[in-house]
Tab-separated table of C-alpha atoms and ligand atoms in Angstrom:
chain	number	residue	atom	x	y	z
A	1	UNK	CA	150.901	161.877	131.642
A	2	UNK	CA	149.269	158.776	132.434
A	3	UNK	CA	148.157	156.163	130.143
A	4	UNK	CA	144.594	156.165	131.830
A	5	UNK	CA	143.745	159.854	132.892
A	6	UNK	CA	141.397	160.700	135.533
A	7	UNK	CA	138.592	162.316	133.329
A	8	UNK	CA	135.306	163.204	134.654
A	9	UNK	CA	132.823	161.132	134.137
A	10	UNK	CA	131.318	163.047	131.037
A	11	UNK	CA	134.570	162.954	129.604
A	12	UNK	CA	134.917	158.741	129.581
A	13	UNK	CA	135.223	158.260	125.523
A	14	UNK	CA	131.820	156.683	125.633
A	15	UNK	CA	130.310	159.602	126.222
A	16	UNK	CA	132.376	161.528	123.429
A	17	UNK	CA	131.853	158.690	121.173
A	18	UNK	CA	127.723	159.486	122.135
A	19	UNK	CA	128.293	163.186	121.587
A	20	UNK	CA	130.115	162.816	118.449
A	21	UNK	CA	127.458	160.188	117.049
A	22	UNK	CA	124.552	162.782	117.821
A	23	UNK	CA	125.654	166.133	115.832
A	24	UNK	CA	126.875	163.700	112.799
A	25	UNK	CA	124.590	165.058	109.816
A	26	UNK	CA	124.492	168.359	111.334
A	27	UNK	CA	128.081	168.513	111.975
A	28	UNK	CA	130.748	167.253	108.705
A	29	UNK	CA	133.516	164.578	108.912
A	30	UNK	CA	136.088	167.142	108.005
A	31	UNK	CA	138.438	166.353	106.245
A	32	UNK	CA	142.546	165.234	106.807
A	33	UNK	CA	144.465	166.741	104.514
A	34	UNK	CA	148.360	165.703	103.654
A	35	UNK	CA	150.410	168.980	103.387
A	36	UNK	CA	153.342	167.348	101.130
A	37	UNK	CA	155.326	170.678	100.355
A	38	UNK	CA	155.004	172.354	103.705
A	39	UNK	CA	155.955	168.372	105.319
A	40	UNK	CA	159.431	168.420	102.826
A	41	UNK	CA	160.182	171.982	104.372
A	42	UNK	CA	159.734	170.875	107.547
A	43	UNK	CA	161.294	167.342	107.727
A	44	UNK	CA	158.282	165.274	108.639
A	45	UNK	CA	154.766	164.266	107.481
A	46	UNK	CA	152.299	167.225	108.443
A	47	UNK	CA	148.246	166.451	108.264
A	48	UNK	CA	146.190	169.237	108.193
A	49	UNK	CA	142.863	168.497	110.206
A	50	UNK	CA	140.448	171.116	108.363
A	51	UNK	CA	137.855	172.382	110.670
A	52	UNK	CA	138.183	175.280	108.802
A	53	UNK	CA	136.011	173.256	106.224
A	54	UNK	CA	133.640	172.861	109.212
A	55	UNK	CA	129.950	173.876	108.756
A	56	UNK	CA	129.590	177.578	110.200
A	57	UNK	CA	133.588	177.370	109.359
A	58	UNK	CA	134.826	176.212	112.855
A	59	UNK	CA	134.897	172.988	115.439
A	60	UNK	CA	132.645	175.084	117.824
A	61	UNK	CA	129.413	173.468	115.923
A	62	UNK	CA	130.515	170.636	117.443
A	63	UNK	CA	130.370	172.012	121.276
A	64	UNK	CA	127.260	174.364	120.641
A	65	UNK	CA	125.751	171.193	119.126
A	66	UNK	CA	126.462	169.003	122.133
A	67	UNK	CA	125.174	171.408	124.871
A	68	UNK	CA	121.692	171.953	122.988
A	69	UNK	CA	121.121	168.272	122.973
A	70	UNK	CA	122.251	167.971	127.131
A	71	UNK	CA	119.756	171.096	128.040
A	72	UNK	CA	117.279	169.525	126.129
A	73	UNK	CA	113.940	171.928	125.622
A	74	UNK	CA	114.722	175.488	126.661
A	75	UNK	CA	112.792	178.729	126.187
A	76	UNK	CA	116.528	180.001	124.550
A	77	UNK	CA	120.074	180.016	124.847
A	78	UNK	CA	122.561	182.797	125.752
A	79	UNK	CA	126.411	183.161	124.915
A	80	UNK	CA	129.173	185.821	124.667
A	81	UNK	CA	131.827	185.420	121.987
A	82	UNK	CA	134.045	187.017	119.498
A	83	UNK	CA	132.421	185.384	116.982
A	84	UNK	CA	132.907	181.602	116.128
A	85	UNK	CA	131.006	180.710	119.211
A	86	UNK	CA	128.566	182.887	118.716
A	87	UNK	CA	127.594	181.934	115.001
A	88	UNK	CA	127.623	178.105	115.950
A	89	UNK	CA	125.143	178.225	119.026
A	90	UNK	CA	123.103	180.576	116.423
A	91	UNK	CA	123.144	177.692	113.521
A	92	UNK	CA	122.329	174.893	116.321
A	93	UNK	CA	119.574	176.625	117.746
A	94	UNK	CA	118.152	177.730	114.947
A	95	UNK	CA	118.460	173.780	113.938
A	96	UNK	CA	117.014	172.715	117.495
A	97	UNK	CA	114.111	175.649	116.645
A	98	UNK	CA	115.364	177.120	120.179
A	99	UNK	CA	115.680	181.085	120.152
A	100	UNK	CA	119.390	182.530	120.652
A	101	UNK	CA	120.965	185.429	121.911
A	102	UNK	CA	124.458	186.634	121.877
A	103	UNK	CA	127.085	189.637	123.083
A	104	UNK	CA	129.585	189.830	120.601
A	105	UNK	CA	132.717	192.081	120.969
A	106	UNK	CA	132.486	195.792	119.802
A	107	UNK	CA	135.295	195.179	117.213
A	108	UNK	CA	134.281	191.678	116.086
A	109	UNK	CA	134.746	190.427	112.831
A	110	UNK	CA	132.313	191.738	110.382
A	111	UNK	CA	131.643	188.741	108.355
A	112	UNK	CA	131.094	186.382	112.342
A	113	UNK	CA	128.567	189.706	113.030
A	114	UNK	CA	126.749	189.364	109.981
A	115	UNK	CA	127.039	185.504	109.795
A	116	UNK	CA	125.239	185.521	113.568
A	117	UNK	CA	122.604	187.529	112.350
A	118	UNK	CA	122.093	185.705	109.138
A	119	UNK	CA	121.427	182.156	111.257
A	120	UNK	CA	118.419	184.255	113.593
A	121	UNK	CA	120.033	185.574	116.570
A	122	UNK	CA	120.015	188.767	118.009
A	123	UNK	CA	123.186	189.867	118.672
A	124	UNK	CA	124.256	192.696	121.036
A	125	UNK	CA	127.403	194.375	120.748
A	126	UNK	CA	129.378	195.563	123.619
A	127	UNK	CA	132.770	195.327	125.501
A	128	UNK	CA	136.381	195.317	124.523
A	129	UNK	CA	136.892	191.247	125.284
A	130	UNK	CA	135.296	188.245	124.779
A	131	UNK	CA	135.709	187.733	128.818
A	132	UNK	CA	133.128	190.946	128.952
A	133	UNK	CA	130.898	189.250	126.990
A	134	UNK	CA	130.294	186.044	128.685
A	135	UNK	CA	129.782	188.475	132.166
A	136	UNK	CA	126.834	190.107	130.187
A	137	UNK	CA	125.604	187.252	128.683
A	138	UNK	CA	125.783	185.310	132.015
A	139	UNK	CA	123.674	188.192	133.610
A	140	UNK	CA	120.977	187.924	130.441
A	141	UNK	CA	120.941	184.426	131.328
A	142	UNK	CA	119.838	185.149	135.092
A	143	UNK	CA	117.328	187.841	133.857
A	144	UNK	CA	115.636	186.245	131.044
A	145	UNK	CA	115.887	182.094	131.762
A	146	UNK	CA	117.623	181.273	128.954
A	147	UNK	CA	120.471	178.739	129.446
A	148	UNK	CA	123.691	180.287	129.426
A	149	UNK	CA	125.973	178.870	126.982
A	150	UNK	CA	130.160	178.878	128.000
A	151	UNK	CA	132.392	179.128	124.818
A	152	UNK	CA	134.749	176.395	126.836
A	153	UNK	CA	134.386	175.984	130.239
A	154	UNK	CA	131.660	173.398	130.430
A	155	UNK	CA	132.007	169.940	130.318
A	156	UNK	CA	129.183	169.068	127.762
A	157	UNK	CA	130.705	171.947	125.093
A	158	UNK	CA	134.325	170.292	125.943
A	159	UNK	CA	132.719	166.848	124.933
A	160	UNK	CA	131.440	168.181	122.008
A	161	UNK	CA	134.859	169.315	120.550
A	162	UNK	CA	136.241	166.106	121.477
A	163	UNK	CA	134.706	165.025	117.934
A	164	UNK	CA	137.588	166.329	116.724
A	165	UNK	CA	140.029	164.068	118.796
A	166	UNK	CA	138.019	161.010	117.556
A	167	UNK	CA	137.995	161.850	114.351
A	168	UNK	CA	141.865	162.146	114.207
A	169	UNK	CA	141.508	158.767	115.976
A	170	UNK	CA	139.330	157.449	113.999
A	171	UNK	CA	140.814	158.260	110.546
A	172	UNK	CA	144.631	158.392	111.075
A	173	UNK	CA	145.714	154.957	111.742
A	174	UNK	CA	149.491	156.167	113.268
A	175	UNK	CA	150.372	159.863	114.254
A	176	UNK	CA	152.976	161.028	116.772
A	177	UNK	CA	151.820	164.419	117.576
A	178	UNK	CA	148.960	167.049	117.410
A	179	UNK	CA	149.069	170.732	117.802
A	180	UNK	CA	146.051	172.346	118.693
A	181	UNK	CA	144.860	176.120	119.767
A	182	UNK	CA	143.997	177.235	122.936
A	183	UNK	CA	142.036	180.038	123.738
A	184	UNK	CA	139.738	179.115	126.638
A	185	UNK	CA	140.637	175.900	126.331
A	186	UNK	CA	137.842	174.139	125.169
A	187	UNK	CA	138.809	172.410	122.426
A	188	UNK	CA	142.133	171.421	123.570
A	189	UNK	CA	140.841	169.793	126.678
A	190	UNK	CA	138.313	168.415	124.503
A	191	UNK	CA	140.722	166.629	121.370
A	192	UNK	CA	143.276	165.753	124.546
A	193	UNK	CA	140.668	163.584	126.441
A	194	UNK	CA	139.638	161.698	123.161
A	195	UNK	CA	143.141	161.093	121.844
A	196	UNK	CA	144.717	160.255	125.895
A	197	UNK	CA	141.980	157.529	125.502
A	198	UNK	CA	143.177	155.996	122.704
A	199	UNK	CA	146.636	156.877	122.009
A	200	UNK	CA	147.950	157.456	125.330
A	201	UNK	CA	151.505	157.687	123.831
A	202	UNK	CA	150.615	160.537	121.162
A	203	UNK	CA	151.918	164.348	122.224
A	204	UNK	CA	149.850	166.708	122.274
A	205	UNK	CA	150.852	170.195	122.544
A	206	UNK	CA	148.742	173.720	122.820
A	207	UNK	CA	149.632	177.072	121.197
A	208	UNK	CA	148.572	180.346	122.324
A	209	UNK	CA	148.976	183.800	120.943
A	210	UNK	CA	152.117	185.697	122.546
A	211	UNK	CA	150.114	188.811	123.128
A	212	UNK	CA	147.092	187.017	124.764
A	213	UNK	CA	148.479	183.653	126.902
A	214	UNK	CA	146.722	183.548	130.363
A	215	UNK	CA	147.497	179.611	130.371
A	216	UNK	CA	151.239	179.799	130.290
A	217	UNK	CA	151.796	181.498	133.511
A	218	UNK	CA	148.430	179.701	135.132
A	219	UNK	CA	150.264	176.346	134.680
A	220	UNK	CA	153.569	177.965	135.463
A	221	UNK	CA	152.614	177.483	138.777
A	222	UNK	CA	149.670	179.911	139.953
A	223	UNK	CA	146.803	178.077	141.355
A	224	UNK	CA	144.243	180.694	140.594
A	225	UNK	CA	143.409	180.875	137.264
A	226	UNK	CA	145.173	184.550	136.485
A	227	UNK	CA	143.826	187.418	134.131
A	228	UNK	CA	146.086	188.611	131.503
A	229	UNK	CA	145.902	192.112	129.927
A	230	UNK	CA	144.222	191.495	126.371
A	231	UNK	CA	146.355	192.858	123.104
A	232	UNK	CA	145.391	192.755	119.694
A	233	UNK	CA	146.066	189.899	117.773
A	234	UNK	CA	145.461	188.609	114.297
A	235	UNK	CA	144.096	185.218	116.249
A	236	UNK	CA	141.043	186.645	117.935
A	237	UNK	CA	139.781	183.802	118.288
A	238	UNK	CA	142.009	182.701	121.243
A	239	UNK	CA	142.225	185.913	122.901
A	240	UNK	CA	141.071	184.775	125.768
A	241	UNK	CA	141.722	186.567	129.192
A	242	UNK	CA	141.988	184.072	131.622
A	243	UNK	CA	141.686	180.010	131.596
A	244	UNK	CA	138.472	178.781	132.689
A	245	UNK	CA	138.224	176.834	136.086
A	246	UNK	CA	137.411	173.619	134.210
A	247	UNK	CA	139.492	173.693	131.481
A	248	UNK	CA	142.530	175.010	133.311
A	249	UNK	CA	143.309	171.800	134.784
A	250	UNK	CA	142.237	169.524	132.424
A	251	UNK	CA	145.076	171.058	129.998
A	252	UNK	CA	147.009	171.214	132.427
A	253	UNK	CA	147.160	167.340	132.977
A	254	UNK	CA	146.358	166.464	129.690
A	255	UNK	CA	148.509	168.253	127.580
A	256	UNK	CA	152.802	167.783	127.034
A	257	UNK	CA	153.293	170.941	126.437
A	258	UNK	CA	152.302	174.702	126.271
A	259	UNK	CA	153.638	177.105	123.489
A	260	UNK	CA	153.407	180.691	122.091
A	261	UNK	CA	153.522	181.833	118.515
A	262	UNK	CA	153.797	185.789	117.871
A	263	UNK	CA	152.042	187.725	115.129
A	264	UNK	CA	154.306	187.615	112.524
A	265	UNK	CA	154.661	183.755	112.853
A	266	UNK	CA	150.772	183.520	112.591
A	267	UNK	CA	150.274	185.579	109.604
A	268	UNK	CA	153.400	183.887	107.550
A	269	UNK	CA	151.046	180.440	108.411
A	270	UNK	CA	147.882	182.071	107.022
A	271	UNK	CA	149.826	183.047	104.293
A	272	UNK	CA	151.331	179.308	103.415
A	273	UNK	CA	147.957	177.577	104.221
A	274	UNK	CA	145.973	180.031	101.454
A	275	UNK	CA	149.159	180.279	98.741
A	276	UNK	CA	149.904	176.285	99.406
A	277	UNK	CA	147.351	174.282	100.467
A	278	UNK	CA	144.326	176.623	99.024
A	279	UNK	CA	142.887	176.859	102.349
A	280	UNK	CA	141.312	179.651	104.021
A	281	UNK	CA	142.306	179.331	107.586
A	282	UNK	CA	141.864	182.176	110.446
A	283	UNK	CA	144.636	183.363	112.855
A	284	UNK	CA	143.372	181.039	115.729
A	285	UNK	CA	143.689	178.191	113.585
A	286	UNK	CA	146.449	178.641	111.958
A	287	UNK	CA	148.730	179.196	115.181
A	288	UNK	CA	149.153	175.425	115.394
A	289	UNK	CA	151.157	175.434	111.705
A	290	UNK	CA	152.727	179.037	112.965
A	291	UNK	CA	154.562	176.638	115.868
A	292	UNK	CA	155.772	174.634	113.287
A	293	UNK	CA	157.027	177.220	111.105
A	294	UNK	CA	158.491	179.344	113.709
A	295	UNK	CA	160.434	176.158	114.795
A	296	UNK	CA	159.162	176.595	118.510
A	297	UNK	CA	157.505	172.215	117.682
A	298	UNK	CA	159.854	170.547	115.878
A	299	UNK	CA	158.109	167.356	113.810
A	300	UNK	CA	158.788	163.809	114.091
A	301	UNK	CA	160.444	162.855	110.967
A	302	UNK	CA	159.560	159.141	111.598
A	303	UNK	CA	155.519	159.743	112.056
A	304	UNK	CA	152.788	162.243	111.314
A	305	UNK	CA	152.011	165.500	113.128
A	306	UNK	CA	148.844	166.747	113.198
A	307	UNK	CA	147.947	170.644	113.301
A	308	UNK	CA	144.166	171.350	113.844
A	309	UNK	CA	143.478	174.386	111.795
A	310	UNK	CA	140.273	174.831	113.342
A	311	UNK	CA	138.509	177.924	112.070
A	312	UNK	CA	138.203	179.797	108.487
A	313	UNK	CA	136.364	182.409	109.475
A	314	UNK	CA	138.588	185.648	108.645
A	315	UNK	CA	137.254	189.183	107.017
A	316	UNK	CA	138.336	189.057	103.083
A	317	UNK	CA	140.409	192.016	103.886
A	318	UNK	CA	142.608	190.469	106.606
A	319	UNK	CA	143.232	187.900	103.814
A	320	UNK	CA	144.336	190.837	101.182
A	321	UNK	CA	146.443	192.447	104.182
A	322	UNK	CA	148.088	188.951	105.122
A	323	UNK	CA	148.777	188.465	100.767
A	324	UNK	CA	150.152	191.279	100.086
A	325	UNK	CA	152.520	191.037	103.379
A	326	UNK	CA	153.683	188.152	102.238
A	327	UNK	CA	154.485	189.181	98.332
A	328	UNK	CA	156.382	192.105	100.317
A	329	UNK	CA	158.653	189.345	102.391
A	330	UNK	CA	159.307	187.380	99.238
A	331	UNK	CA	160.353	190.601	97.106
A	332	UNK	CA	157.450	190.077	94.989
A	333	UNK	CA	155.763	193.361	95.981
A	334	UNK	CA	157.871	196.441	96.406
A	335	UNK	CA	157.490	200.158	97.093
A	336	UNK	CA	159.524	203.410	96.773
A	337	UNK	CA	159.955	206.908	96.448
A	338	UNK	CA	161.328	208.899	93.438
A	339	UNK	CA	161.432	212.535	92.193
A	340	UNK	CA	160.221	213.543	88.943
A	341	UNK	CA	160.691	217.276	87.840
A	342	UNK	CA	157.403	219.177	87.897
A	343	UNK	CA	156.596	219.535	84.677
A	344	UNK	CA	154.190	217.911	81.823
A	345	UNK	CA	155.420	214.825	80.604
A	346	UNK	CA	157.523	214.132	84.241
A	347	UNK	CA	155.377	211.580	85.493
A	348	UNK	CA	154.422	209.729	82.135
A	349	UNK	CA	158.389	209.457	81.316
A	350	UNK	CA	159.197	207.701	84.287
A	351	UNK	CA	156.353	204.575	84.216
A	352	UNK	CA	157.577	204.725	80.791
A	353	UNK	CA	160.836	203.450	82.102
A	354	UNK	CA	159.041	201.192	84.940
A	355	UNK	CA	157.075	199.870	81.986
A	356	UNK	CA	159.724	198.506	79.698
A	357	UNK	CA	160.721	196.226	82.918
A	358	UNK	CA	157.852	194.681	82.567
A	359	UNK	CA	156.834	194.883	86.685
A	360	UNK	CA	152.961	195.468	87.326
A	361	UNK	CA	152.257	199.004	88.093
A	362	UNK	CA	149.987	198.484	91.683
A	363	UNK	CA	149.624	201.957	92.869
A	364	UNK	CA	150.727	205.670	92.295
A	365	UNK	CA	150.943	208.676	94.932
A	366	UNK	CA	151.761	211.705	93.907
A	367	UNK	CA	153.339	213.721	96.759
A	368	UNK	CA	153.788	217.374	96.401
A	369	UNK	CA	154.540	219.148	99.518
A	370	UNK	CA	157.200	217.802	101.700
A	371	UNK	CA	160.525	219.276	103.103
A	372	UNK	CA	162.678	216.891	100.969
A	373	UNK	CA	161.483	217.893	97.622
A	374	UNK	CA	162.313	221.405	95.743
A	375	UNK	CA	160.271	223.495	94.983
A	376	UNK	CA	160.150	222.533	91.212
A	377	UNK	CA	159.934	218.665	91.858
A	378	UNK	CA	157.458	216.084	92.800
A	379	UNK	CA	157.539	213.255	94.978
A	380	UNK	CA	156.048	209.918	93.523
A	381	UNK	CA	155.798	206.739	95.799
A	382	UNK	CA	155.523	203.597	93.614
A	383	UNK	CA	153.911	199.859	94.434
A	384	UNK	CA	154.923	197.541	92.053
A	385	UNK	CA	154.586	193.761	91.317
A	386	UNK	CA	157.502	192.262	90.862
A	387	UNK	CA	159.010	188.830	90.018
A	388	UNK	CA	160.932	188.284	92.631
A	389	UNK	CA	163.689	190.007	94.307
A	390	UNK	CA	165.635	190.142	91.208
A	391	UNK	CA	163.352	191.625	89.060
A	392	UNK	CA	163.301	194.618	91.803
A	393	UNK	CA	166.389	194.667	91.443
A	394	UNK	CA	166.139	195.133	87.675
A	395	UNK	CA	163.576	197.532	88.047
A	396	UNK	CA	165.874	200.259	90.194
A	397	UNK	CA	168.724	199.774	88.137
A	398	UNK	CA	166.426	200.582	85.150
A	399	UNK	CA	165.377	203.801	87.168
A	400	UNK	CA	168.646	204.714	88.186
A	401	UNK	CA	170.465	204.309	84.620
A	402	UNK	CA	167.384	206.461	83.585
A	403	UNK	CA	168.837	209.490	86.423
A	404	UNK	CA	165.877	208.217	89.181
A	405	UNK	CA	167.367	208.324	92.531
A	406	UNK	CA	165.256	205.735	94.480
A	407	UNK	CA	164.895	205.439	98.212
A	408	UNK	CA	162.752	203.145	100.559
A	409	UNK	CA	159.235	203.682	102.123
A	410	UNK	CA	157.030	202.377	104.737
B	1	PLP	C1	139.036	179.323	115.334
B	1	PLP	C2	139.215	179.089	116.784
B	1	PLP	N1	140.253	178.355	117.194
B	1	PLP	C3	140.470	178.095	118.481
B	1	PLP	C4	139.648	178.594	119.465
B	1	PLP	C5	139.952	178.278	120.893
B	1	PLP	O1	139.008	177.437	121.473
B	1	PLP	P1	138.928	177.300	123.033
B	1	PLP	O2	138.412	178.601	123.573
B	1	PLP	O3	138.004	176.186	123.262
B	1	PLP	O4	140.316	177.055	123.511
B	1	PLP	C6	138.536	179.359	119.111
B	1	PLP	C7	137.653	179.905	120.101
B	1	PLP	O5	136.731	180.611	119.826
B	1	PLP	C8	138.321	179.615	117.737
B	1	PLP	O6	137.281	180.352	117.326
């Protein structure tokens, strides 16, 4: 990469700097945060930038921001997104007193649906993708003269998320690396022109979801920027289908390095960042820390690494799902099946024996008909909260000394 990139001209850092300057008050500073037990466990100093502490919980204030103050006065603005977009061109026109309009996914997240309604615009929900989206809301656009709004593949959006580059700049004095998301590509292009400006020598490296990464094989070498088959992934947020004809190259020159993180790898980060760092981070923007965890971006030992966890915005539920995953991987959650003989008294005798080990009764199914049980017995599948692997441990022994045969369940 070279120390002074050819950036188009809206891209020079005087017009980020300009950008940046305009949605401050509207916009937050957010914060960098030092992760000191996840940086001992992974042998260098980690920085958390939080734009999941972000007003409207992600960076994409920042580019919905800058494009309302380039078009200027319009009638309204137009947008298809899964969500994060959506809600932040919703907040900034409703700031700018400019009507809004958006085409959300049909399985978005409920709490981004309800958040884009709650800010004024009328949303519309249809398509599998958020590529489908941006078709519709393109055509809406053409039909109704509102200003279409790109989630990333417009220069005045990608020097609006550059505010995140210059604040890294601006407020980390040394720093050898930065992992950031990449969905459309957006953001990356946009942090990657600020920081190339000013610390030409910093890496900076993009993560994509396994299931959903167009950009890997468009900067493997195919000129056209190629469509990739969306699957589901726990970081909707960069399920993008294909790179956008902007941003494609811009990563592509501005960025060291491409990686993937799969689902398990992105959830174990959610996981860490809530139980560690008390932060409420969604799968996009926690697939920067996944790289580090899954080892795939080693750290510096010698300087900091920054990972830009750069939305929050994640249904309450996904957050149970992803908590109680991880009490299961540390042996802190476990669940079996056991026989009890059908009769009074046969179910009440054995949590009497769970009880007395002292692990946290979660649930209780009673199953009654199934091949493997006779006719005079009854099938019970336990949940329990347990110390630690140990403890569950304990707690089978207990059953088994009491004549419980145990056996594993999904
Ligand atoms: C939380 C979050 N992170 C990352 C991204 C990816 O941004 P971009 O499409 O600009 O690459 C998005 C996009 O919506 C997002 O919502």
């Amino acid at each position: 990469v070279s120390a002074e990139p050819q950036l188009p001209a809206g891209l020079a850092y005087a017009e980020l700097e300009r950008a940046h300057r305009e949605s401050a008050g509207t916009a937050t500073r957010t914060p960098l945060l030092s992760a000191g037990s996840l940086s001992s466990r992974y042998g260098g100093r980690l920085v958390l930038k939080a734009e999941n502490l972000q007003r409207t919980g992600s960076f994409k204030l920042r580019g919905a921001l800058a494009k309302l103050r380039a078009v200027g006065s319009a009638p309204g603005v137009v947008a298809g997104s899964a969500g994060n977009h959506a809600q932040s061109l919703a907040y900034a026109a409703r700031a700018a007193g400019v009507r809004c309009e958006v085409f959300m996914p049909l399985d978005a997240a409920v709490g981004k649906l309800a958040a884009v309604r709650a800010f004024g615009a009328t949303v519309h929900q249809r398509g599998e993708a958020v590529d489908e989206c941006v078709a519709l809301a393109r055509a809406r656009a053409e039909e109704s003269g509102f200003v279409f709004v790109h989630p990333y593949d417009d220069l005045d959006v990608i020097a609006g998320q550059a505010g995140v580059g210059i604040e890294i700049v601006e407020d980390l004095p040394a720093f050898s690396t930065v992992i950031v998301p990449v969905g459309g590509g957006g953001l990356a292009a946009g942090v990657a022109a600020a920081i190339r400006q000013r610390r030409p020598d910093a890496r900076i490296v993009g993560v994509q979801a396994e299931r959903c990464a167009p950009f890997a094989r468009a900067l493997a070498g195919e000129t056209a920027a190629p469509s990739v088959a969306a699957a589901a992934t726990i970081a909707d947020g960069i399920a993008v289908k294909s790179p956008g004809e902007i941003t494609l190259p811009l990563v592509g020159r501005l960025l060291d390095q491409l990686v993937v993180v799969d689902e398990s790898s992105i959830a174990d980060a959610m996981a860490l960042l809530l139980e560690r760092s008390k932060l409420v981070v969604e799968g996009a923007g926690a697939a920067p820390l996944a790289a580090v965890l899954a080892g795939t971006v080693e750290l510096d030992p010698g300087s900091a690494t920054v990972v830009v966890l750069s939305g929050g915005n994640v249904d309450i539920g996904l957050t149970a799902t992803i908590a109680a995953r991880r009490e299961a991987l540390q042996g802190r959650r476990v669940r079996f099946l056991t026989r009890v003989p059908d009769r009074p008294g046969g179910l009440a005798r054995l949590l009497a024996t769970v009880a007395r080990t002292r692990a946290n009764l979660i649930t209780v199914e009673h199953v009654r008909e199934s091949a493997q049980l006779d006719v005079l017995e009854t099938g019970v599948v336990l949940t329990l909260a347990t110390r630690g692997p140990d403890h569950a441990e304990e707690v089978r022994q207990a059953l088994r000394d009491a004549g419980y045969e145990t056996s594993d369940t999904a």
